[in-house]
Short mmCIF file of C-alpha atoms and ligand atoms in Angstrom, two decimals:
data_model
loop_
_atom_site.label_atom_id
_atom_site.label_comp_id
_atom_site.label_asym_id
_atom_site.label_seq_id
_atom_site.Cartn_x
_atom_site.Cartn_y
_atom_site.Cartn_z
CA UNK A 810 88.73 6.75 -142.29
CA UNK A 811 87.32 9.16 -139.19
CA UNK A 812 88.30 7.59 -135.57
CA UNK A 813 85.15 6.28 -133.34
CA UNK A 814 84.37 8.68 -130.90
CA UNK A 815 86.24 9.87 -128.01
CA UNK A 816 83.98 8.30 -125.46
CA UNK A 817 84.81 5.04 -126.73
CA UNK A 818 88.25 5.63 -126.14
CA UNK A 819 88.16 3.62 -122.51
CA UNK A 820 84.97 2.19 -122.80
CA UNK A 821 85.54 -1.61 -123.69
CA UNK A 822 84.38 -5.18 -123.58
CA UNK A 823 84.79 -6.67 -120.30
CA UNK A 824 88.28 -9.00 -119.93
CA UNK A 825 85.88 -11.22 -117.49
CA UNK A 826 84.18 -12.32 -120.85
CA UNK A 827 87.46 -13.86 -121.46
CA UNK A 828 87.21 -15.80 -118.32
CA UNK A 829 83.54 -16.60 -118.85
CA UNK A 830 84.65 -18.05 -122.83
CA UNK A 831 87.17 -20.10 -121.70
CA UNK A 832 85.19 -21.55 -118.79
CA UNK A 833 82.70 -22.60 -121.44
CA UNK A 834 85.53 -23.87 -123.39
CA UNK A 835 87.16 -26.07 -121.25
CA UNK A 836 83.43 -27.63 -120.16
CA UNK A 837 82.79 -28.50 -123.67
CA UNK A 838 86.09 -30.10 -123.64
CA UNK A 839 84.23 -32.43 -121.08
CA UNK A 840 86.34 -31.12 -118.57
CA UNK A 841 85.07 -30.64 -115.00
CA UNK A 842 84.22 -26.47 -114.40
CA UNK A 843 83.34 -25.22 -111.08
CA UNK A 844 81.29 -22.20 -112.25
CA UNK A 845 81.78 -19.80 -109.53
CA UNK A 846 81.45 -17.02 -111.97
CA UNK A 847 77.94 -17.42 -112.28
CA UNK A 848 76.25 -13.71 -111.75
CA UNK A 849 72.64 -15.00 -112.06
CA UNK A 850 70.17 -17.47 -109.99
CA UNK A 851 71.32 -21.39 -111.19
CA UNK A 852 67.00 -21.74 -111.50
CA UNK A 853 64.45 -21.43 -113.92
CA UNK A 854 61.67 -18.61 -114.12
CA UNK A 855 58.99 -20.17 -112.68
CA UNK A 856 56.76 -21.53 -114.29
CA UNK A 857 53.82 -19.09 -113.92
CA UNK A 858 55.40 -16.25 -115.01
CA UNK A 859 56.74 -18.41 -117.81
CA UNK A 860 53.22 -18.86 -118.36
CA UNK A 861 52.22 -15.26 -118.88
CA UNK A 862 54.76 -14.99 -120.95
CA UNK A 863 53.59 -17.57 -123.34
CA UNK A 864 50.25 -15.45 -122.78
CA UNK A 865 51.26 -12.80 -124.04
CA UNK A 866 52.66 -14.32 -127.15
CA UNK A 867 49.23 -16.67 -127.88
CA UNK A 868 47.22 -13.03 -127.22
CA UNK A 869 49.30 -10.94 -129.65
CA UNK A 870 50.73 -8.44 -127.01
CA UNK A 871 53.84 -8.25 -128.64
CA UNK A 872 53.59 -4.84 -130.35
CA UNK A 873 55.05 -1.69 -129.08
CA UNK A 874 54.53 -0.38 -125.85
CA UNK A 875 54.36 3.14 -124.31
CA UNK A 876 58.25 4.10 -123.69
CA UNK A 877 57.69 4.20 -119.73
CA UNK A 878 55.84 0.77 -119.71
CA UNK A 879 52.34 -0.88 -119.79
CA UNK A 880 49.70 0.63 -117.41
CA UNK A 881 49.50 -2.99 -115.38
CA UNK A 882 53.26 -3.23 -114.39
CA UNK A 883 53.80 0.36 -113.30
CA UNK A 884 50.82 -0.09 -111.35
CA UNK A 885 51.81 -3.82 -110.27
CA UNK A 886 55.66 -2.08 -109.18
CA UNK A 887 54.11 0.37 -107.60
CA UNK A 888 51.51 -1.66 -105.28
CA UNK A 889 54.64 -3.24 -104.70
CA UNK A 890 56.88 -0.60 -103.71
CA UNK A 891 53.93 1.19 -101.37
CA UNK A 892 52.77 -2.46 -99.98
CA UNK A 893 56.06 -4.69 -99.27
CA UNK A 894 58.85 -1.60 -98.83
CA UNK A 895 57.09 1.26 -97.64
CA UNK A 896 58.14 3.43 -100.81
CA UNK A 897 55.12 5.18 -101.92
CA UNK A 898 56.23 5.99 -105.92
CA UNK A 899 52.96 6.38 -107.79
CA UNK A 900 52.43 4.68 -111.24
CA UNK A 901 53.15 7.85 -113.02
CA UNK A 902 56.74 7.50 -111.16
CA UNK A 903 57.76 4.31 -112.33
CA UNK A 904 59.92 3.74 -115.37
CA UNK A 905 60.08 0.37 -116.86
CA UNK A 906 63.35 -0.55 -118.56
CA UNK A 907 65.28 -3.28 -120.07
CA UNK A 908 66.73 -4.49 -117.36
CA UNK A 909 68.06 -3.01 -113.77
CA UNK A 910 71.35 -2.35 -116.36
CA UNK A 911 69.77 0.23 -118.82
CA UNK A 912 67.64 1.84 -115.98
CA UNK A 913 71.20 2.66 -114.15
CA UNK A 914 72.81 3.76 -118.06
CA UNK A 915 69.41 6.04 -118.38
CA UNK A 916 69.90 7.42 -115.09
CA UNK A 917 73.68 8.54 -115.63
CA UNK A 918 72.81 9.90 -119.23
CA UNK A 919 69.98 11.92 -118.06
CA UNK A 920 71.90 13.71 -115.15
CA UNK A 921 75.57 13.80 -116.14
CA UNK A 922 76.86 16.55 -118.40
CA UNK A 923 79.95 15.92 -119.65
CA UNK A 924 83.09 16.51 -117.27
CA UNK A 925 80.94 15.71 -114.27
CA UNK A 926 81.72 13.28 -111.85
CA UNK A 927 80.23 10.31 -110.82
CA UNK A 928 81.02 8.80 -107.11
CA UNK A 929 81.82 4.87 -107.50
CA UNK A 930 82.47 2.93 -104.47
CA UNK A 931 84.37 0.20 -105.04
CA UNK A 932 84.47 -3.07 -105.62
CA UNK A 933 81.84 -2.21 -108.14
CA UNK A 934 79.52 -4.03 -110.43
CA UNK A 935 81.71 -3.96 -113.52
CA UNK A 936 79.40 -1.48 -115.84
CA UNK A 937 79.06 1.59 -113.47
CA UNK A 938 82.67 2.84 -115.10
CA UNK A 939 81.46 2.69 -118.23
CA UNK A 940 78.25 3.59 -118.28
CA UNK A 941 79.31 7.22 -116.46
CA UNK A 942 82.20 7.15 -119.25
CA UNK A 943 79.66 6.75 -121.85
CA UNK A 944 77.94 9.77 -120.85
CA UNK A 945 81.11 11.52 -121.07
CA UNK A 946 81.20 11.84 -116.88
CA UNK A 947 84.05 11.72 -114.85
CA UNK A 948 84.21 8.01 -112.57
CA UNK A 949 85.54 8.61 -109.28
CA UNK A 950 86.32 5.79 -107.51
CA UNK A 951 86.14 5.38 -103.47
CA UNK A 952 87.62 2.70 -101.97
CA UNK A 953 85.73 1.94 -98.07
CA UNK A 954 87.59 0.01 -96.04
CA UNK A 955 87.73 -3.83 -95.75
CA UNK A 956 87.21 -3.78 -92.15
CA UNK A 957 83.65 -2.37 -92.32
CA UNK A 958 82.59 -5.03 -95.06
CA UNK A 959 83.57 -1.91 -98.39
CA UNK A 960 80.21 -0.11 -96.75
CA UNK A 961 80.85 3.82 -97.93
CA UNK A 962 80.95 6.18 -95.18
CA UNK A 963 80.29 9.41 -95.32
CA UNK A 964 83.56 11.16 -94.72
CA UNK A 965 84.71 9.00 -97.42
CA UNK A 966 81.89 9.78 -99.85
CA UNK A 967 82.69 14.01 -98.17
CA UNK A 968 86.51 13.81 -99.18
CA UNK A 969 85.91 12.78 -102.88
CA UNK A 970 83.18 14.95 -103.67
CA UNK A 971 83.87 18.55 -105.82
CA UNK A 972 81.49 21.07 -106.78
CA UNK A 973 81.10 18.75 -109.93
CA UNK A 974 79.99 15.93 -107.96
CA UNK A 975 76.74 15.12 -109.76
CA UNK A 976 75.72 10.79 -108.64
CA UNK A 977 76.05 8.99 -106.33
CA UNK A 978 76.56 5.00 -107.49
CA UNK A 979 75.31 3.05 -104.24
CA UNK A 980 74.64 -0.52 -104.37
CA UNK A 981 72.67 -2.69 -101.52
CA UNK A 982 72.67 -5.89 -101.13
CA UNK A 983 76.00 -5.82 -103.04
CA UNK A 984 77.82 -7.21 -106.07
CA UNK A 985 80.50 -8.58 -105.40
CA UNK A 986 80.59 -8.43 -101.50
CA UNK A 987 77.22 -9.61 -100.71
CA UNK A 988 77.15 -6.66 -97.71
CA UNK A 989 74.38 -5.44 -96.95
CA UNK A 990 74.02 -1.67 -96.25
CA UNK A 991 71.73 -1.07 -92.90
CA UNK A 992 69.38 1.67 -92.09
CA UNK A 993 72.27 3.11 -89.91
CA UNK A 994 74.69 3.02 -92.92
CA UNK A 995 72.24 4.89 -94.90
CA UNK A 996 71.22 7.29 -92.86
CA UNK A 997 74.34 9.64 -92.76
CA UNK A 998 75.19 9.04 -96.34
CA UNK A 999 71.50 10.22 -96.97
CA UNK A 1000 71.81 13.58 -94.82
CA UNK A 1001 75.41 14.37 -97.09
CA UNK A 1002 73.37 14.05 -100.27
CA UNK A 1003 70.43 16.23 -99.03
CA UNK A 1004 73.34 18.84 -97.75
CA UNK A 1005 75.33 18.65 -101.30
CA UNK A 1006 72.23 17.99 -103.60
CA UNK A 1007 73.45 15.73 -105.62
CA UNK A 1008 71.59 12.36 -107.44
CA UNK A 1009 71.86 9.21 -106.19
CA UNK A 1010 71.24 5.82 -107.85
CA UNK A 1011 70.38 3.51 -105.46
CA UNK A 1012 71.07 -0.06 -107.10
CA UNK A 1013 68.66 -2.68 -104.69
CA UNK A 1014 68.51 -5.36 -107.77
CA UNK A 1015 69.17 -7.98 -105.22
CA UNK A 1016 66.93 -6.38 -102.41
CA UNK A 1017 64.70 -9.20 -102.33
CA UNK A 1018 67.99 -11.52 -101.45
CA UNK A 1019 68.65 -10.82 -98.05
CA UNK A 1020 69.34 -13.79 -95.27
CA UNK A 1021 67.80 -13.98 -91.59
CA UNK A 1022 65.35 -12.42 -91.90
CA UNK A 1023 67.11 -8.95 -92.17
CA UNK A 1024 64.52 -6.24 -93.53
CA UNK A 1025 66.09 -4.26 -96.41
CA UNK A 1026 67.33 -1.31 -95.81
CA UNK A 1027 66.74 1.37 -99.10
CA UNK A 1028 68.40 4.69 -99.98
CA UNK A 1029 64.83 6.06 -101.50
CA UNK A 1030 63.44 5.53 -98.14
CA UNK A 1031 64.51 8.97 -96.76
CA UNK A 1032 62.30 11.40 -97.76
CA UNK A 1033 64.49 14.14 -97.30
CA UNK A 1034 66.18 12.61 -100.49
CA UNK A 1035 63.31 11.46 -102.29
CA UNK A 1036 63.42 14.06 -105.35
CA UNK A 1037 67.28 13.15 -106.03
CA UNK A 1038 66.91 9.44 -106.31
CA UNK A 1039 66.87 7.19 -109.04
CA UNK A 1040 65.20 3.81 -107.07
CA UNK A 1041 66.71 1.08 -109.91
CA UNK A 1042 65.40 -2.59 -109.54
CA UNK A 1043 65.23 -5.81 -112.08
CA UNK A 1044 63.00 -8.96 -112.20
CA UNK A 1045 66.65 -10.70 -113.39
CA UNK A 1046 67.76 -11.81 -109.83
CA UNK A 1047 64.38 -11.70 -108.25
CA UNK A 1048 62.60 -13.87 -110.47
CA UNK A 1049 65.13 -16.07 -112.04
CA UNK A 1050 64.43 -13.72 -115.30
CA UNK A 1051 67.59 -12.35 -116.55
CA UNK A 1052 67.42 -13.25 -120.09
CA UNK A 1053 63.95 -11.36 -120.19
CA UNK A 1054 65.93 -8.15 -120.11
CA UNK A 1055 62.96 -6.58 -117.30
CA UNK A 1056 63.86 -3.54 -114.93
CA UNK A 1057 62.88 -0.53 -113.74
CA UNK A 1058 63.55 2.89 -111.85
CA UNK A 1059 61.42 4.84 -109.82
CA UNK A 1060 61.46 8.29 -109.28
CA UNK A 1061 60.03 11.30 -108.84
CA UNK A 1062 58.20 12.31 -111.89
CA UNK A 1063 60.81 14.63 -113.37
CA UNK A 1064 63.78 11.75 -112.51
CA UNK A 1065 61.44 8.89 -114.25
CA UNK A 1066 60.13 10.29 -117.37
CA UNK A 1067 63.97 11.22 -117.87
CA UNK A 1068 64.95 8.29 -117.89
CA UNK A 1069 61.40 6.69 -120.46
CA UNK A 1070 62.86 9.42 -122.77
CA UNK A 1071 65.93 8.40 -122.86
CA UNK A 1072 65.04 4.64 -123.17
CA UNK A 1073 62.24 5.69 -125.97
CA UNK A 1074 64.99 6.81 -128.24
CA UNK A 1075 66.98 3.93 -127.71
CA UNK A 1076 65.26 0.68 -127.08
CA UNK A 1077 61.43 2.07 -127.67
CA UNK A 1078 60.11 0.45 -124.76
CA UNK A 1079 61.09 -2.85 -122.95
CA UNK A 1080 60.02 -5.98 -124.47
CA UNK A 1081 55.99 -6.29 -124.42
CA UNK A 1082 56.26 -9.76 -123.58
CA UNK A 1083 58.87 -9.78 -120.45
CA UNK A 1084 56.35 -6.90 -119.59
CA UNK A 1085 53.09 -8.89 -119.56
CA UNK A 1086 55.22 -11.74 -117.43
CA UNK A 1087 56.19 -9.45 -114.97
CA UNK A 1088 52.56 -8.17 -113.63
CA UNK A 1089 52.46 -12.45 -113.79
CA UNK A 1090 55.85 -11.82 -111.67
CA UNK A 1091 54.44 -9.23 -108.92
CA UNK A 1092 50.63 -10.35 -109.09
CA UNK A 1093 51.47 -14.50 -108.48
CA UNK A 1094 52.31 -16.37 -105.61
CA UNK A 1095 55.64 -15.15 -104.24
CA UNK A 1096 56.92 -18.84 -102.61
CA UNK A 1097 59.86 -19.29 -105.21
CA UNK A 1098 61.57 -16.80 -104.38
CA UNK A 1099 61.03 -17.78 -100.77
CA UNK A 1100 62.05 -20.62 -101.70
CA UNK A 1101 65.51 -19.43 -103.47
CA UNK A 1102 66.09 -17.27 -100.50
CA UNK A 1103 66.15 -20.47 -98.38
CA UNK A 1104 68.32 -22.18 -101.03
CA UNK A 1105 70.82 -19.09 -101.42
CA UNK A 1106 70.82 -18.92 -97.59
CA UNK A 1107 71.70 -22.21 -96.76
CA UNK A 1108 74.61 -22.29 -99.49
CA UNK A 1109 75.67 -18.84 -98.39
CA UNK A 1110 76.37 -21.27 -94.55
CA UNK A 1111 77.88 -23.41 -96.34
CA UNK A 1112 80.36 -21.57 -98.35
CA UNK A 1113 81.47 -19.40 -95.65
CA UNK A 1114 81.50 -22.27 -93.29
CA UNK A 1115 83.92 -24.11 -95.81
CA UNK A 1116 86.06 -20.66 -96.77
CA UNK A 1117 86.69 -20.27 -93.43
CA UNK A 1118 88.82 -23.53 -93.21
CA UNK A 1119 91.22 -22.13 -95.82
CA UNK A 1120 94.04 -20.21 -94.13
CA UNK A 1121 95.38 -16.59 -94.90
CA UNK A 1122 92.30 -15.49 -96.42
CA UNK A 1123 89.52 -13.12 -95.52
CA UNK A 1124 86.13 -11.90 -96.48
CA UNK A 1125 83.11 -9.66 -95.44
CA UNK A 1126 80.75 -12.23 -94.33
CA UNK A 1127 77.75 -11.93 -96.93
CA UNK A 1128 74.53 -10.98 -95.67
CA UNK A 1129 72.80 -10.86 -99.33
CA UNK A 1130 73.08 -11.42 -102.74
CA UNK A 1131 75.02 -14.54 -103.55
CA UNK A 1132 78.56 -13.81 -103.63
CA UNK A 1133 81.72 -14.39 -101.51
CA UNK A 1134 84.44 -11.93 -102.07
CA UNK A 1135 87.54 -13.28 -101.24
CA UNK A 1136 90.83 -11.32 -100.42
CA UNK A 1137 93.92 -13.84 -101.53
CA UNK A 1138 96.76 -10.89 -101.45
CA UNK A 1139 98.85 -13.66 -99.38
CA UNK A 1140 98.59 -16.33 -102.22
CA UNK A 1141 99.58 -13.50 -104.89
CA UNK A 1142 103.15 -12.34 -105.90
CA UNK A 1143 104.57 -16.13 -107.14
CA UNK A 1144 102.94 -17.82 -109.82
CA UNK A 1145 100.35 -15.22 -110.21
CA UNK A 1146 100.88 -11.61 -109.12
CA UNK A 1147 97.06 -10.54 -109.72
CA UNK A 1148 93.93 -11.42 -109.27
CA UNK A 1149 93.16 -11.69 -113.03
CA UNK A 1150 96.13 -14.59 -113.23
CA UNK A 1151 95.19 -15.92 -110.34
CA UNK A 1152 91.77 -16.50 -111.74
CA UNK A 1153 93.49 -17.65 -115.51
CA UNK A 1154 95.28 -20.40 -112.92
CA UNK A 1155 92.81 -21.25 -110.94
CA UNK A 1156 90.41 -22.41 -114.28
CA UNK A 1157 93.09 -23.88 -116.26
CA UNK A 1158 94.44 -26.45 -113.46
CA UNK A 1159 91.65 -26.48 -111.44
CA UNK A 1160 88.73 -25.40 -112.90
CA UNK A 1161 87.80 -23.25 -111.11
CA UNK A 1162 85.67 -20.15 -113.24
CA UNK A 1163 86.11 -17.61 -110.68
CA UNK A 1164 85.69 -13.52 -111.19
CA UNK A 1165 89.21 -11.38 -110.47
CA UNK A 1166 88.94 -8.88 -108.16
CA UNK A 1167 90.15 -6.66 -110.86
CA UNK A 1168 86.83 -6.83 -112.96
CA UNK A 1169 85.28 -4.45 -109.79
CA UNK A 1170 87.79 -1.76 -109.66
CA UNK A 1171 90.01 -3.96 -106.39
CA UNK A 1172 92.86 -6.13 -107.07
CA UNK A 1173 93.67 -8.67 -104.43
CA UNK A 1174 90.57 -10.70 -104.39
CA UNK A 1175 88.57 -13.27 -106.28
CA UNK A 1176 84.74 -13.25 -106.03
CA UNK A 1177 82.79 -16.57 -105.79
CA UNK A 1178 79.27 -16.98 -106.75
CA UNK A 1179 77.10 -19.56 -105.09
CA UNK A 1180 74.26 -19.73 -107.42
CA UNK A 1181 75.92 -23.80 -108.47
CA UNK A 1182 74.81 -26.76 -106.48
CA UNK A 1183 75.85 -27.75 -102.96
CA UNK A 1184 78.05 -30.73 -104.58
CA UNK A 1185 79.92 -27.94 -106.35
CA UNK A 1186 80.58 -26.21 -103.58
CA UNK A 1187 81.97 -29.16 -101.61
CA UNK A 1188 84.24 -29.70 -104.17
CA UNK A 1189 84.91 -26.29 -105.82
CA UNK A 1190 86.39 -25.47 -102.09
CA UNK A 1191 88.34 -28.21 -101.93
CA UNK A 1192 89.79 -27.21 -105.24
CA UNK A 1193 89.64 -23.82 -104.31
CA UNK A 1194 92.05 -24.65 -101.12
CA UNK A 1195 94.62 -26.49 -103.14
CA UNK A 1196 94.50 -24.34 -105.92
CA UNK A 1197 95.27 -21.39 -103.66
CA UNK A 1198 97.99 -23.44 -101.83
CA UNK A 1199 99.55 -24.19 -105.42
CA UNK A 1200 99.85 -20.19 -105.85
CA UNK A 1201 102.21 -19.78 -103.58
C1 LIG B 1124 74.75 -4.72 -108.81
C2 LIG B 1124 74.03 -4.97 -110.08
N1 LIG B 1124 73.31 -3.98 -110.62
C3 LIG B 1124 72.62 -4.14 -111.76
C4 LIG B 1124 72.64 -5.35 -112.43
C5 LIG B 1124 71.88 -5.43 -113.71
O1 LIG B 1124 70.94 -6.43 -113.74
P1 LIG B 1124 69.85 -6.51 -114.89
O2 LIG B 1124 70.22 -5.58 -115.98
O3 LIG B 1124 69.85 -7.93 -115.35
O4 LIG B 1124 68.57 -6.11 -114.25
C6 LIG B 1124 73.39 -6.42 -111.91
C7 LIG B 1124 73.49 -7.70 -112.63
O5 LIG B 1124 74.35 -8.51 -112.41
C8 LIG B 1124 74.10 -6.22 -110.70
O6 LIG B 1124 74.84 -7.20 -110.16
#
């Protein structure tokens, strides 16, 4: 029998999935699980866009789409772009995919040739190594400094980058950290890519998830940059819609209808239905996700009020998202020496599902979702702290 192919050779199922089986294991045991793992919003879709969705099935839109998506959503996305960010990408420049996660696989595919390289900094969501491995690129990690939250600077992002630097992978607000990149942070990463001319993705699936009333800051917002962008944004974290599989990327022209073709031979179009219910999405009242923010906001206090009681750790304080990335390198070495055992421990004796630090390219920390109720973050801490405290 012939071998798969050489690009499979590191490309693999996440070992988090193990984490996320056994967590749904041990609950169905009946046993008490702190899900902390959690990487979506702990709410329904509301109920209006559920509605349109259910639309769309009673009308019979449920047949093939154009590859790039309906008329109505790109033109929805892009009111919203132009109206709420100030990111004037026309209809024509919009790209609707399945999901934020194929828009950012399209992307990489339709700029890397093999044996290019791909700028990751890390912690990273978990796919970006394997989706530039897929396209036979080159995934060169960058590892910004604790101390300045893991925001990329841009000597760091200078001293990695070749003459087969092709992407930039830049993610704000930020999985796993929460950080939030400002305007200022941008800005000189923004003049290297104009100077070196290489693509950026600029991953802002959790723009709308920013506390205090912070505006977001986006990498597509300097013009200067504006043809080597690939904008990539979901409903999934937004709009409490991540099993609809909804996302796009905008672009200029040449970037977005790169990355329709690519998704046409692959996945046709996105689904017809999550489609419909995301002009519901965009078009409908925006108060729940006000109202998440406010919910997400108030547990983000509340988990970094309570982390802050446990000793010999540290974290960026999250500004976004709804993650706490925790460094524990003083609880590792005895009865776990990494964060992946330390995260095996912490859910068999406490139960505590948490993500290792591992699954996003840095050992040494654990990262804690807060999208579970404020009961279970009372008492996930508390387990949390003596869990820790058992470690050593
Ligand atoms: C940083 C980041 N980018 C992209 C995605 C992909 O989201 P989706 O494919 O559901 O839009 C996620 C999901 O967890 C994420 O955390």
């Amino acid at each position: 029998m012939k071998s798969l192919s050489k690009r499979m050779d590191h490309v693999s199922e996440a070992l988090t999935l193990r984490i996320a089986a056994r967590a749904k294991e041990l609950s169905k045991q009946g046993r008490k699980v702190f899900f902390f793992s959690i990487g979506e919003p702990d709410f329904p879709t509301p109920r209006a866009i559920k509605d349109k969705g259910i639309e769309a099935i009673e009308t019979d839109f449920t047949k093939y789409t154009a590859g790039s998506g309906i008329p109505e959503l790109r033109k929805a996305i892009s009111a919203d772009l132009t109206g709420r960010l100030g990111l004037p990408y026309a209809p024509e420049e919009i790209a609707v995919t399945i999901g934020g996660k194929f828009a950012i696989a399209a992307a990489v595919l339709a700029s890397c040739d093999p044996g290019d390289e791909v700028v990751i900094p890390l912690p990273c969501f978990p796919s970006y190594f394997d989706q530039a491995r897929l396209a036979q690129a080159i995934p060169v990690p960058v590892t910004p400094s604790e101390e300045n939250g893991f925001r990329l600077t841009r000597s760091q992002l200078e001293a990695v980058c070749t003459p087969r630097t092709k992407m930039l992978l830049l993610n704000t607000p930020h999985n796993p950290t929460g950080v939030v990149y400002s305007r200022e942070d941008l800005a000189p990463l923004a003049a290297f890519i104009k100077e070196s001319g290489i693509y950026a993705v600029a991953d802002e699936v959790y723009e709308r998830l920013i506390f205090g009333g912070q505006r977001h800051a986006s990498l597509a917002s300097f013009p200067e940059i504006r043809d080597q962008v690939f904008l990539v944004n979901s409903f999934s974290k937004t709009y409490c819609m991540t099993g609809w599989r909804i996302g796009y990327c905008a672009a200029p022209k040449a970037l977005s209808s790169a990355v329709a073709a690519v998704q046409s031979h692959m996945n046709s179009s996105a689904n017809s239905i999550a489609q419909w219910a995301a002009v519901g999405a965009l078009e409908g009242s925006q108060e729940p996700v006000d109202r998440m923010l406010a919910v997400f906001e108030r547990r983000r206090d509340l988990m970094v009020e309570l982390a802050s009681t446990i000793p010999d750790i540290t974290f960026p304080r999250p500004d976004g998202a709804f993650y706490l990335f925790i460094n524990i390198t003083r609880y590792l070495g005895g009865r776990a020496r990494n964060s992946f055992e330390a995260a095996m421990y912490l859910l068999e004796e406490h139960g505590l599902a948490v993500m290792p630090g591992s699954a996003f390219g840095t050992e040494g920390f654990i990262r804690l979702s807060y999208a579970v109720s404020d009961e279970d973050i009372r008492n996930g801490m508390q387990e949390l702290k003596s869990g820790l405290e058992a470690l050593r």
